[in-house]
Coordinates of C-alpha atoms and ligand atoms in Angstrom, one line a residue:
M1 CA 31.0 -24.4 10.2
A2 CA 27.7 -22.7 10.8
K3 CA 25.0 -23.3 8.5
V4 CA 21.8 -21.7 7.5
Y5 CA 18.6 -23.8 7.8
T6 CA 15.3 -23.5 6.0
S7 CA 12.0 -25.0 6.5
A8 CA 9.9 -27.1 4.2
S9 CA 7.8 -24.1 3.1
D10 CA 11.0 -22.1 2.4
E11 CA 12.1 -24.9 0.1
E12 CA 8.8 -24.8 -1.7
I13 CA 9.1 -21.1 -2.6
I14 CA 12.7 -21.8 -3.7
K15 CA 11.4 -24.5 -6.0
R16 CA 8.8 -22.3 -7.3
I17 CA 11.3 -19.5 -8.2
Q18 CA 13.8 -22.1 -9.7
N19 CA 11.0 -23.5 -11.9
K20 CA 9.2 -20.4 -13.1
G21 CA 11.4 -17.5 -12.3
L22 CA 15.0 -18.1 -12.8
G23 CA 15.2 -21.4 -14.3
L24 CA 13.9 -20.5 -17.7
R25 CA 17.1 -19.0 -19.1
T26 CA 19.6 -21.8 -18.5
S27 CA 19.2 -25.5 -19.5
T28 CA 20.8 -26.9 -16.3
S29 CA 18.9 -26.0 -13.2
T30 CA 19.5 -22.8 -11.4
P31 CA 21.3 -23.2 -8.1
K32 CA 19.4 -22.3 -4.9
W33 CA 22.0 -19.8 -3.5
P34 CA 21.3 -16.9 -5.8
I35 CA 17.8 -17.2 -4.6
L36 CA 18.8 -17.1 -1.0
R37 CA 21.0 -14.1 -1.6
L38 CA 18.1 -12.2 -3.2
A39 CA 15.9 -13.2 -0.3
L40 CA 18.4 -11.5 2.1
T41 CA 18.4 -8.4 -0.1
R42 CA 14.7 -8.3 0.2
S43 CA 14.6 -8.7 3.8
L44 CA 17.0 -6.0 4.3
K45 CA 14.6 -3.6 2.8
F46 CA 12.3 -3.9 5.8
S47 CA 12.9 -1.3 8.5
T48 CA 12.2 -3.7 11.3
P49 CA 14.4 -6.7 12.3
P50 CA 13.1 -10.1 11.4
D51 CA 11.5 -12.4 13.9
E52 CA 13.3 -14.7 16.2
G53 CA 10.8 -17.3 15.3
L54 CA 12.9 -17.7 12.1
D55 CA 15.7 -19.3 14.2
R56 CA 13.8 -22.6 14.6
R57 CA 15.4 -25.6 12.9
D58 CA 12.9 -27.5 10.9
S59 CA 13.7 -31.1 10.4
I60 CA 12.1 -31.4 6.9
G61 CA 13.8 -28.3 5.5
S62 CA 17.3 -28.0 4.0
E63 CA 20.6 -26.7 5.1
Y64 CA 23.1 -24.4 3.4
S65 CA 26.7 -24.1 4.0
F66 CA 28.5 -20.8 4.0
E67 CA 30.7 -22.1 1.1
Q68 CA 27.6 -22.0 -1.0
L69 CA 25.9 -19.0 0.4
T70 CA 28.6 -16.4 0.8
G71 CA 31.5 -18.0 -1.1
Q72 CA 33.5 -18.5 2.1
D73 CA 36.5 -20.7 1.6
N74 CA 35.0 -21.8 -1.6
K75 CA 37.7 -22.4 -4.3
A76 CA 35.1 -23.0 -6.9
Q77 CA 33.6 -19.4 -6.4
P78 CA 35.6 -16.6 -7.4
E79 CA 34.4 -14.2 -4.7
D80 CA 34.1 -14.3 -1.0
F81 CA 31.2 -12.0 0.3
T82 CA 31.5 -13.0 3.9
D83 CA 32.9 -9.5 4.9
L84 CA 30.3 -7.8 2.9
F85 CA 27.4 -9.7 4.3
C86 CA 28.7 -9.3 7.7
A87 CA 29.2 -5.6 7.3
L88 CA 25.6 -5.2 5.9
L89 CA 24.2 -7.1 8.8
S90 CA 26.2 -5.3 11.4
V91 CA 25.0 -2.0 10.1
Y92 CA 21.4 -3.2 9.9
H93 CA 21.3 -4.6 13.5
N94 CA 23.7 -1.9 14.9
E95 CA 25.9 -4.7 16.4
N96 CA 29.4 -5.8 15.6
L97 CA 29.1 -9.1 14.1
F98 CA 32.7 -9.6 13.0
G99 CA 34.1 -12.3 15.2
D100 CA 30.8 -13.5 16.4
D101 CA 30.0 -16.1 13.9
E102 CA 27.1 -17.7 15.7
R103 CA 25.2 -14.4 15.8
Y104 CA 26.1 -13.5 12.2
A105 CA 24.8 -17.1 11.1
K106 CA 21.6 -16.4 13.1
Y107 CA 20.8 -13.0 11.7
L108 CA 21.7 -14.4 8.2
Q109 CA 19.2 -17.2 8.5
R110 CA 16.6 -15.0 9.9
H111 CA 16.9 -12.5 6.9
I112 CA 17.0 -15.1 4.4
R113 CA 14.0 -16.9 5.8
R114 CA 12.0 -13.7 6.0
G115 CA 12.9 -12.7 2.4
L116 CA 11.8 -16.1 1.2
R117 CA 8.5 -15.7 3.1
E118 CA 8.0 -12.3 1.5
F119 CA 8.6 -13.8 -1.9
A120 CA 6.0 -16.5 -1.2
T121 CA 3.3 -14.1 -0.2
S122 CA 4.0 -11.3 -2.6
W123 CA 5.3 -13.0 -5.9
R124 CA 2.9 -14.9 -7.9
E125 CA 3.8 -17.2 -10.7
S126 CA 1.7 -15.2 -13.1
H127 CA 4.3 -12.3 -12.7
D128 CA 7.7 -12.4 -14.2
F129 CA 10.1 -12.8 -11.3
H130 CA 12.7 -10.5 -12.6
E131 CA 10.1 -7.7 -13.1
Y132 CA 8.7 -8.5 -9.6
L133 CA 12.2 -8.2 -8.1
Y134 CA 13.0 -4.9 -10.0
Q135 CA 9.7 -3.4 -8.5
E136 CA 10.3 -4.8 -5.0
L137 CA 14.0 -4.0 -4.8
L138 CA 14.4 -0.8 -6.8
S139 CA 11.1 0.9 -6.4
D140 CA 12.4 3.7 -4.0
L141 CA 15.5 4.1 -6.1
R142 CA 13.3 4.7 -9.2
Q143 CA 11.2 7.1 -7.3
S144 CA 14.0 9.3 -6.0
A145 CA 15.9 9.3 -9.4
Q146 CA 13.8 12.1 -10.7
T147 CA 15.1 14.8 -12.9
I148 CA 12.2 17.1 -12.2
S149 CA 13.3 20.8 -11.4
D150 CA 12.2 22.5 -8.2
K151 CA 11.1 25.6 -9.8
P152 CA 7.8 25.9 -11.8
L153 CA 8.5 25.5 -15.5
D154 CA 7.9 28.8 -17.4
Q155 CA 4.8 29.4 -19.4
S156 CA 6.4 29.3 -22.8
S157 CA 8.1 26.0 -22.4
I158 CA 4.9 24.5 -21.3
E159 CA 3.0 26.0 -24.2
S160 CA 5.5 25.0 -26.6
A161 CA 5.6 21.3 -25.3
L162 CA 1.9 21.3 -25.6
R163 CA 2.1 22.3 -29.3
D164 CA 4.6 19.4 -29.7
I165 CA 1.9 17.0 -28.7
G166 CA -0.6 18.7 -31.0
V167 CA -2.6 20.7 -28.3
Q168 CA -3.1 24.4 -28.8
A169 CA -3.8 26.0 -25.5
E170 CA -3.4 29.1 -23.6
I171 CA -2.3 29.0 -19.9
R172 CA -4.8 31.3 -18.0
Q173 CA -3.6 30.7 -14.6
I174 CA -0.7 29.2 -12.7
Q175 CA -1.2 27.9 -9.1
E176 CA 1.5 26.5 -6.6
G177 CA 0.2 23.3 -5.2
A178 CA 1.7 21.0 -2.5
R179 CA 3.8 18.8 -4.7
L180 CA 3.1 20.4 -8.1
T181 CA 2.2 23.4 -10.1
R182 CA -1.2 23.6 -11.6
Y183 CA -1.6 25.4 -15.0
R184 CA -5.1 26.1 -16.0
L185 CA -5.3 25.7 -19.8
Y186 CA -7.7 27.1 -22.2
L187 CA -8.0 25.0 -25.1
A188 CA -8.4 26.1 -28.7
D189 CA -10.6 23.2 -29.7
V190 CA -12.6 20.6 -27.7
N191 CA -10.6 17.8 -29.4
D192 CA -7.5 19.1 -27.7
R193 CA -8.7 17.6 -24.5
D194 CA -8.4 14.1 -26.0
R195 CA -5.0 14.9 -27.5
L196 CA -3.9 16.1 -24.2
N197 CA -5.0 13.1 -22.3
K198 CA -3.3 10.8 -24.8
G199 CA -0.2 12.8 -25.0
L200 CA 0.5 13.2 -21.3
Q201 CA 3.4 10.6 -21.2
K202 CA 5.1 12.3 -24.2
L203 CA 4.6 15.7 -22.6
G204 CA 6.2 14.6 -19.5
F205 CA 9.2 13.2 -21.7
I206 CA 9.5 16.4 -23.5
L207 CA 9.6 18.5 -20.3
G208 CA 12.2 16.1 -18.8
L209 CA 10.0 14.8 -15.9
G210 CA 11.2 11.3 -16.0
N211 CA 8.9 8.5 -15.1
Q212 CA 6.5 10.6 -13.1
G213 CA 4.8 12.9 -15.5
A214 CA 2.2 15.5 -16.0
L215 CA -1.5 14.7 -15.2
S216 CA -4.6 16.5 -16.6
S217 CA -8.0 16.9 -15.1
G218 CA -11.2 18.4 -16.3
T219 CA -12.7 21.6 -14.8
D220 CA -16.2 22.8 -14.6
E221 CA -15.8 24.9 -17.8
S222 CA -15.9 23.1 -21.0
R223 CA -12.7 24.1 -22.8
T224 CA -10.6 24.5 -19.7
M225 CA -8.4 21.9 -18.2
N226 CA -5.9 21.6 -15.4
L227 CA -2.5 20.5 -16.2
D228 CA -0.5 19.4 -13.0
I229 CA 3.3 19.4 -13.4
P230 CA 5.2 17.8 -10.4
R231 CA 8.1 19.7 -8.7
S232 CA 11.1 17.8 -7.4
S233 CA 10.5 16.1 -4.1
E234 CA 12.8 18.5 -2.2
A235 CA 10.4 21.3 -3.0
W236 CA 7.2 19.4 -1.8
Q237 CA 5.2 20.8 1.0
R238 CA 4.8 17.9 3.5
F239 CA 2.0 17.0 5.7
S240 CA 2.6 15.0 8.9
G241 CA 0.8 13.4 11.7
A242 CA 0.7 16.8 13.6
E243 CA -1.3 18.5 10.6
L244 CA -3.6 15.3 10.8
R245 CA -4.3 15.9 14.4
T246 CA -5.2 19.6 13.8
W247 CA -7.5 18.7 10.9
L248 CA -9.2 16.0 13.2
Q249 CA -9.9 18.9 15.7
N250 CA -12.0 20.6 13.0
R251 CA -13.6 17.5 11.5
N252 CA -17.1 17.5 10.2
S253 CA -19.2 16.7 13.3
E254 CA -22.1 15.3 11.1
W255 CA -20.0 12.5 9.6
R256 CA -20.1 9.1 11.3
L257 CA -16.7 7.9 10.1
P258 CA -14.7 10.9 9.2
V259 CA -11.3 10.1 7.6
Y260 CA -8.4 12.3 6.2
P261 CA -6.1 10.5 3.7
G262 CA -4.2 13.7 3.0
V263 CA -4.4 16.9 1.1
D264 CA -5.8 17.9 -2.3
V265 CA -3.5 19.3 -5.0
M266 CA -3.8 22.9 -3.6
G267 CA -2.8 21.6 -0.2
D268 CA -6.1 21.8 1.6
P269 CA -7.0 18.8 3.8
F270 CA -9.1 16.2 2.1
D271 CA -11.6 14.3 4.1
F272 CA -14.6 12.0 3.5
D273 CA -17.1 9.9 5.4
L274 CA -16.2 6.3 5.1
A275 CA -19.6 5.4 6.2
E276 CA -20.8 6.8 2.8
A277 CA -18.0 4.9 0.8
P278 CA -19.2 2.4 2.2
H279 CA -16.3 0.1 1.2
L280 CA -12.9 1.0 -0.1
L281 CA -10.1 -0.6 -2.1
V282 CA -6.6 0.8 -1.6
G283 CA -4.2 -0.4 -4.5
G284 CA -0.8 0.3 -5.5
T285 CA 2.7 -1.1 -6.0
T286 CA 5.0 -1.9 -3.1
G287 CA 6.3 1.2 -1.6
S288 CA 3.7 3.4 -3.0
G289 CA 2.2 4.3 0.4
K290 CA -0.8 1.9 1.0
S291 CA 0.1 1.2 4.5
V292 CA 0.7 4.7 5.5
T293 CA -2.6 5.6 4.0
L294 CA -4.3 2.9 6.1
H295 CA -2.7 4.2 9.2
A296 CA -4.0 7.7 8.4
L297 CA -7.5 6.3 7.9
L298 CA -7.3 4.3 11.1
I299 CA -5.9 7.1 13.1
S300 CA -8.7 9.5 11.9
L301 CA -11.3 6.9 13.1
L302 CA -9.8 6.2 16.4
H303 CA -9.4 9.9 17.1
S304 CA -13.0 10.7 16.1
C305 CA -15.0 7.8 17.4
S306 CA -15.4 6.2 20.7
P307 CA -15.1 2.4 21.3
A308 CA -19.0 2.4 21.8
D309 CA -19.4 3.9 18.4
L310 CA -16.7 2.1 16.5
Q311 CA -14.8 -1.2 16.5
V312 CA -12.0 -2.0 14.2
C313 CA -11.1 -5.4 12.9
L314 CA -7.5 -5.5 11.9
I315 CA -6.2 -8.3 9.5
D316 CA -2.5 -8.2 8.5
P317 CA -0.8 -11.3 7.2
K318 CA 2.6 -9.5 7.3
R319 CA 2.3 -8.8 10.9
V320 CA 4.3 -5.5 10.5
E321 CA 1.7 -2.9 10.2
F322 CA -1.1 -3.4 12.7
N323 CA 0.9 -4.7 15.7
S324 CA 1.1 -1.4 17.3
Y325 CA -2.7 -1.2 17.7
Q326 CA -2.6 -4.3 20.1
G327 CA -4.7 -3.4 23.2
I328 CA -6.7 -0.5 21.9
P329 CA -10.3 -0.5 23.2
H330 CA -11.6 -0.4 19.8
L331 CA -10.1 -3.6 18.7
Y332 CA -12.7 -6.1 17.5
A333 CA -12.3 -9.5 19.2
N334 CA -9.3 -8.1 21.1
Q335 CA -6.7 -9.3 18.6
V336 CA -4.9 -8.3 15.5
V337 CA -5.3 -11.1 13.1
T338 CA -2.1 -12.3 11.3
N339 CA -2.8 -15.4 9.3
A340 CA -5.2 -16.6 6.7
G341 CA -6.9 -19.3 8.8
D342 CA -7.7 -16.7 11.6
A343 CA -8.8 -14.1 9.1
A344 CA -11.3 -16.6 7.5
E345 CA -12.6 -17.4 11.1
I346 CA -13.0 -13.7 12.1
L347 CA -14.6 -12.7 8.9
G348 CA -17.0 -15.7 9.3
H349 CA -17.9 -14.2 12.7
L350 CA -18.5 -10.8 11.1
V351 CA -20.8 -12.4 8.5
A352 CA -22.7 -14.0 11.4
E353 CA -22.7 -10.6 13.2
M354 CA -24.1 -9.0 10.2
G355 CA -27.0 -11.6 10.2
I356 CA -27.7 -10.9 13.7
R357 CA -27.7 -7.2 13.2
E358 CA -30.1 -7.4 10.3
E359 CA -32.6 -9.4 12.5
Q360 CA -32.1 -6.9 15.3
L361 CA -32.9 -4.0 12.8
V362 CA -36.1 -5.6 11.5
K363 CA -37.2 -6.4 15.1
A364 CA -36.7 -2.7 16.0
G365 CA -38.5 -1.6 12.9
V366 CA -35.7 0.3 11.5
R367 CA -34.0 0.4 8.1
D368 CA -30.3 0.7 9.1
I369 CA -28.1 1.4 12.1
D370 CA -28.3 5.1 11.7
E371 CA -32.1 5.1 12.1
A372 CA -31.8 2.7 15.0
R373 CA -29.3 5.1 16.7
R374 CA -31.5 8.1 15.9
S375 CA -34.6 6.5 17.5
H376 CA -32.5 5.3 20.4
R377 CA -33.9 1.8 19.9
L378 CA -30.6 0.0 19.3
N379 CA -27.0 1.3 19.8
L380 CA -24.7 -0.7 17.7
P381 CA -21.1 0.4 17.0
R382 CA -20.0 0.5 13.4
I383 CA -17.3 -1.9 12.4
V384 CA -14.6 -1.1 10.1
I385 CA -12.6 -4.1 8.7
F386 CA -9.0 -3.2 7.6
V387 CA -7.3 -5.8 5.6
E388 CA -3.6 -5.5 4.6
E389 CA -2.3 -7.5 1.6
M390 CA -5.7 -8.8 0.7
A391 CA -4.3 -10.6 -2.5
D392 CA -2.1 -12.8 -0.3
L393 CA -5.0 -13.8 2.0
V394 CA -7.3 -14.5 -0.9
M395 CA -4.6 -16.7 -2.4
Q396 CA -4.0 -18.5 0.7
N397 CA -7.5 -19.4 1.6
E398 CA -10.2 -19.7 -0.9
E399 CA -13.0 -19.0 1.6
I400 CA -11.8 -15.5 2.3
E401 CA -12.9 -14.0 -0.9
S402 CA -16.4 -15.2 -0.7
L403 CA -16.7 -13.9 2.9
L404 CA -15.5 -10.6 1.8
V405 CA -18.0 -10.5 -1.0
R406 CA -20.8 -11.4 1.4
L407 CA -19.8 -8.5 3.7
A408 CA -19.4 -6.1 0.9
Q409 CA -22.8 -6.9 -0.5
K410 CA -24.9 -6.6 2.5
A411 CA -22.8 -4.9 5.4
R412 CA -23.8 -1.3 4.7
S413 CA -27.1 -1.2 6.6
A414 CA -25.6 -3.2 9.4
G415 CA -22.9 -0.6 9.7
I416 CA -19.8 -2.8 8.7
H417 CA -17.3 -1.5 6.3
L418 CA -14.4 -2.8 4.4
V419 CA -11.0 -1.2 3.7
L420 CA -8.9 -3.6 1.5
A421 CA -5.3 -2.9 0.6
T422 CA -3.6 -4.9 -2.1
Q423 CA -0.6 -4.7 -4.3
R424 CA -1.5 -5.9 -7.6
P425 CA -5.2 -6.5 -8.0
D426 CA -6.1 -8.7 -10.8
A427 CA -8.9 -10.9 -12.0
E428 CA -7.6 -13.8 -9.7
T429 CA -7.6 -11.8 -6.4
F430 CA -10.1 -8.9 -7.1
S431 CA -12.8 -10.7 -9.0
G432 CA -15.8 -9.1 -10.7
L433 CA -18.1 -9.8 -7.8
L434 CA -15.8 -8.2 -5.2
R435 CA -15.1 -5.2 -7.5
S436 CA -18.6 -4.4 -8.1
N437 CA -19.4 -4.3 -4.3
I438 CA -16.4 -2.2 -3.4
P439 CA -17.4 1.0 -5.2
S440 CA -14.8 3.5 -3.7
R441 CA -11.1 3.3 -4.6
I442 CA -7.9 4.9 -3.9
A443 CA -5.1 4.2 -6.3
L444 CA -1.6 5.0 -5.4
T445 CA 1.3 4.6 -7.9
V446 CA 1.2 1.7 -10.0
Q447 CA 3.5 0.4 -12.9
K448 CA 1.2 0.3 -15.8
A449 CA -2.0 2.0 -17.0
S450 CA -3.6 -1.4 -17.2
E451 CA -3.2 -1.8 -13.3
S452 CA -4.6 1.7 -12.8
R453 CA -7.7 0.5 -14.7
I454 CA -8.1 -2.4 -12.5
I455 CA -8.1 -0.3 -9.3
L456 CA -9.8 2.9 -10.6
D457 CA -11.6 2.0 -13.9
D458 CA -9.4 4.7 -15.4
H459 CA -5.7 5.3 -16.3
G460 CA -3.6 7.9 -14.5
A461 CA -2.2 6.1 -11.4
E462 CA 0.8 5.1 -13.5
L463 CA 1.8 8.8 -13.6
L464 CA 1.6 9.5 -10.0
L465 CA 4.7 10.5 -7.8
G466 CA 4.8 7.7 -5.3
R467 CA 5.1 8.4 -1.6
G468 CA 1.4 8.7 -0.9
D469 CA 0.5 10.5 -4.1
M470 CA -2.9 9.1 -4.9
L471 CA -6.1 9.2 -7.1
V472 CA -9.3 8.9 -5.1
R473 CA -12.6 7.9 -6.6
L474 CA -15.5 7.9 -4.1
I475 CA -18.8 6.5 -5.0
G476 CA -20.7 8.9 -7.4
Q477 CA -17.8 11.5 -7.4
P478 CA -15.2 12.4 -9.9
I479 CA -11.6 11.2 -9.5
K480 CA -9.6 13.5 -7.2
R481 CA -5.8 13.7 -6.7
V482 CA -4.7 13.6 -3.1
H483 CA -1.2 13.7 -1.6
G484 CA -1.0 11.4 1.4
V485 CA -0.4 12.7 5.0
Y486 CA 2.9 11.0 6.2
V487 CA 2.0 9.1 9.4
T488 CA 5.0 7.7 11.3
I489 CA 5.4 5.1 13.9
D490 CA 5.5 7.9 16.3
D491 CA 2.1 9.2 15.3
I492 CA 0.6 5.7 15.6
A493 CA 2.1 5.3 19.0
L494 CA 0.7 8.6 20.1
A495 CA -2.7 7.8 18.9
V496 CA -2.7 4.5 20.5
K497 CA -1.6 6.1 23.9
T498 CA -4.3 8.7 23.5
V499 CA -7.2 6.2 23.0
K500 CA -5.9 3.8 25.7
G501 CA -5.8 6.8 28.1
R502 CA -9.2 7.9 27.4
T503 CA -10.9 4.9 28.8
Ligands
LIG601 N1 2.4 10.4 2.4 C1 3.6 10.2 2.3 N2 4.6 11.2 2.2 C2 5.8 10.9 2.1 N3 6.4 9.7 2.1 C3 5.6 8.6 2.1 C4 4.2 8.9 2.3 N4 3.5 7.6 2.3 C5 4.5 6.8 2.1 N5 5.8 7.3 2.1 C6 7.0 6.6 1.9 O1 6.9 5.4 1.1 C7 7.2 4.3 2.1 C8 6.4 3.1 1.8 O2 5.1 3.4 2.2 P1 4.2 2.1 2.6 O3 2.9 2.6 3.2 O4 4.9 1.1 3.5 O5 3.9 1.5 1.2 P2 3.2 0.2 0.8 O6 2.3 -0.3 2.0 O7 2.4 0.5 -0.4 O8 4.2 -0.8 0.5 C9 7.3 4.8 3.4 O9 8.1 4.2 4.3 C10 7.6 6.3 3.3 O10 9.0 6.4 3.2
LIG602 MG1 2.3 -2.1 2.9

């Protein structure tokens, strides 16, 4: 009978989960097959099929029989999941796998190994494995299971809910935004501001908003605040790649690196100059929309800047996000970097490049690359470094963090900018030194207020709506809520085709 083969590194993650994650509850050691089944489930959540590279048999790994894995012909196991697994994989791959045992086994192995690899890169022993799985496997379900109504709530129910949390307020204006309704509140007392901020979760509960609650923000008038109440997702106004392309036609021509992550609460395009940021952290739980946000920023830049003005360095340890950009003329070193070793190497090159640029600037007698360009003495392209899953890379290779810190500290005048995406920034992977040098932040939805504080230095991101809903804090500016533009694979392909065609 066919078997599923794993590699030595697959076995390592299985052991880690056995020891730390699942093993705690039982006195005897946990069998391995439940972990492999969870890995299969995790892999099926990716929209692209797993790599053929996972077919390889590794002499120092392990092998699993189908009796163990699927309960096939196993008298000791009460259930046989063979048909179920085969049906799942047939649907996923759009192929009839019933009767083709060899292909079925192949796909099963690819998925299990990809799932294990995903566990290895995204689960850390400091996080409870069950909690992690809950977030990874159920995050979309949780987000769609909202109970929010699609009509704006009437004024009196909001005012009464406010009274329930001890806030005396009068609603002075109601505005329909893209995903939510904004109520402009006039507070009876300045202390109501604090009571409102503290009582938001309870307010959301009273109004039946489910997990995604109401958010408040200050206005320029002292006793006036905005209360934003979400509508159900069916009633959202959506913004796509087509809108992004229109906005880019009308971009601010003074800006060096114009980017559009999405729209503000009222549905107006929100843009900023990444050159002023000058570095950006994008944080949020899995499925919150980090990668889509990165694509929106990247497409904005590719559209606005020629390869002579802009190079992008793309680092993506999961290999899924940046592959489509292979071959674009803006690509630094002509490659998308997909592993920690290469990432350390290319970041090392960039540190060296920064040093060379600094010398060139001194020689030309100018302060930074903008001055150099204006005086026509030097024409250096800006370099924007995009890093997906920063925490994974930092955990895999110690050098990477110090390279990122060096770049963040000094790259501004040399025209080198960082955009770092990460799931769960914590002291280990987003240290004080890196934090203080990455001043601009985008927080997508997170699980807890404490995570919001790490990303944003403020709470609030735990109340966001998912799917690209974000809080943006640019250097020296108040926090702003933005709904992300939804960039798809087709939009990326179009952008890539356009820039390739231009040269
Ligand atoms: N701006 C958006 N509008 C609507 N849906 C979105 C948006 N951004 C993300 N999503 C949805 O969320 C999913 C996960 O987004 P992704 O960027 O891959 O998350 P992450 O990188 O944080 O794991 C997407 O496949 C899409 O279905
Ligand atoms: Mg992602």
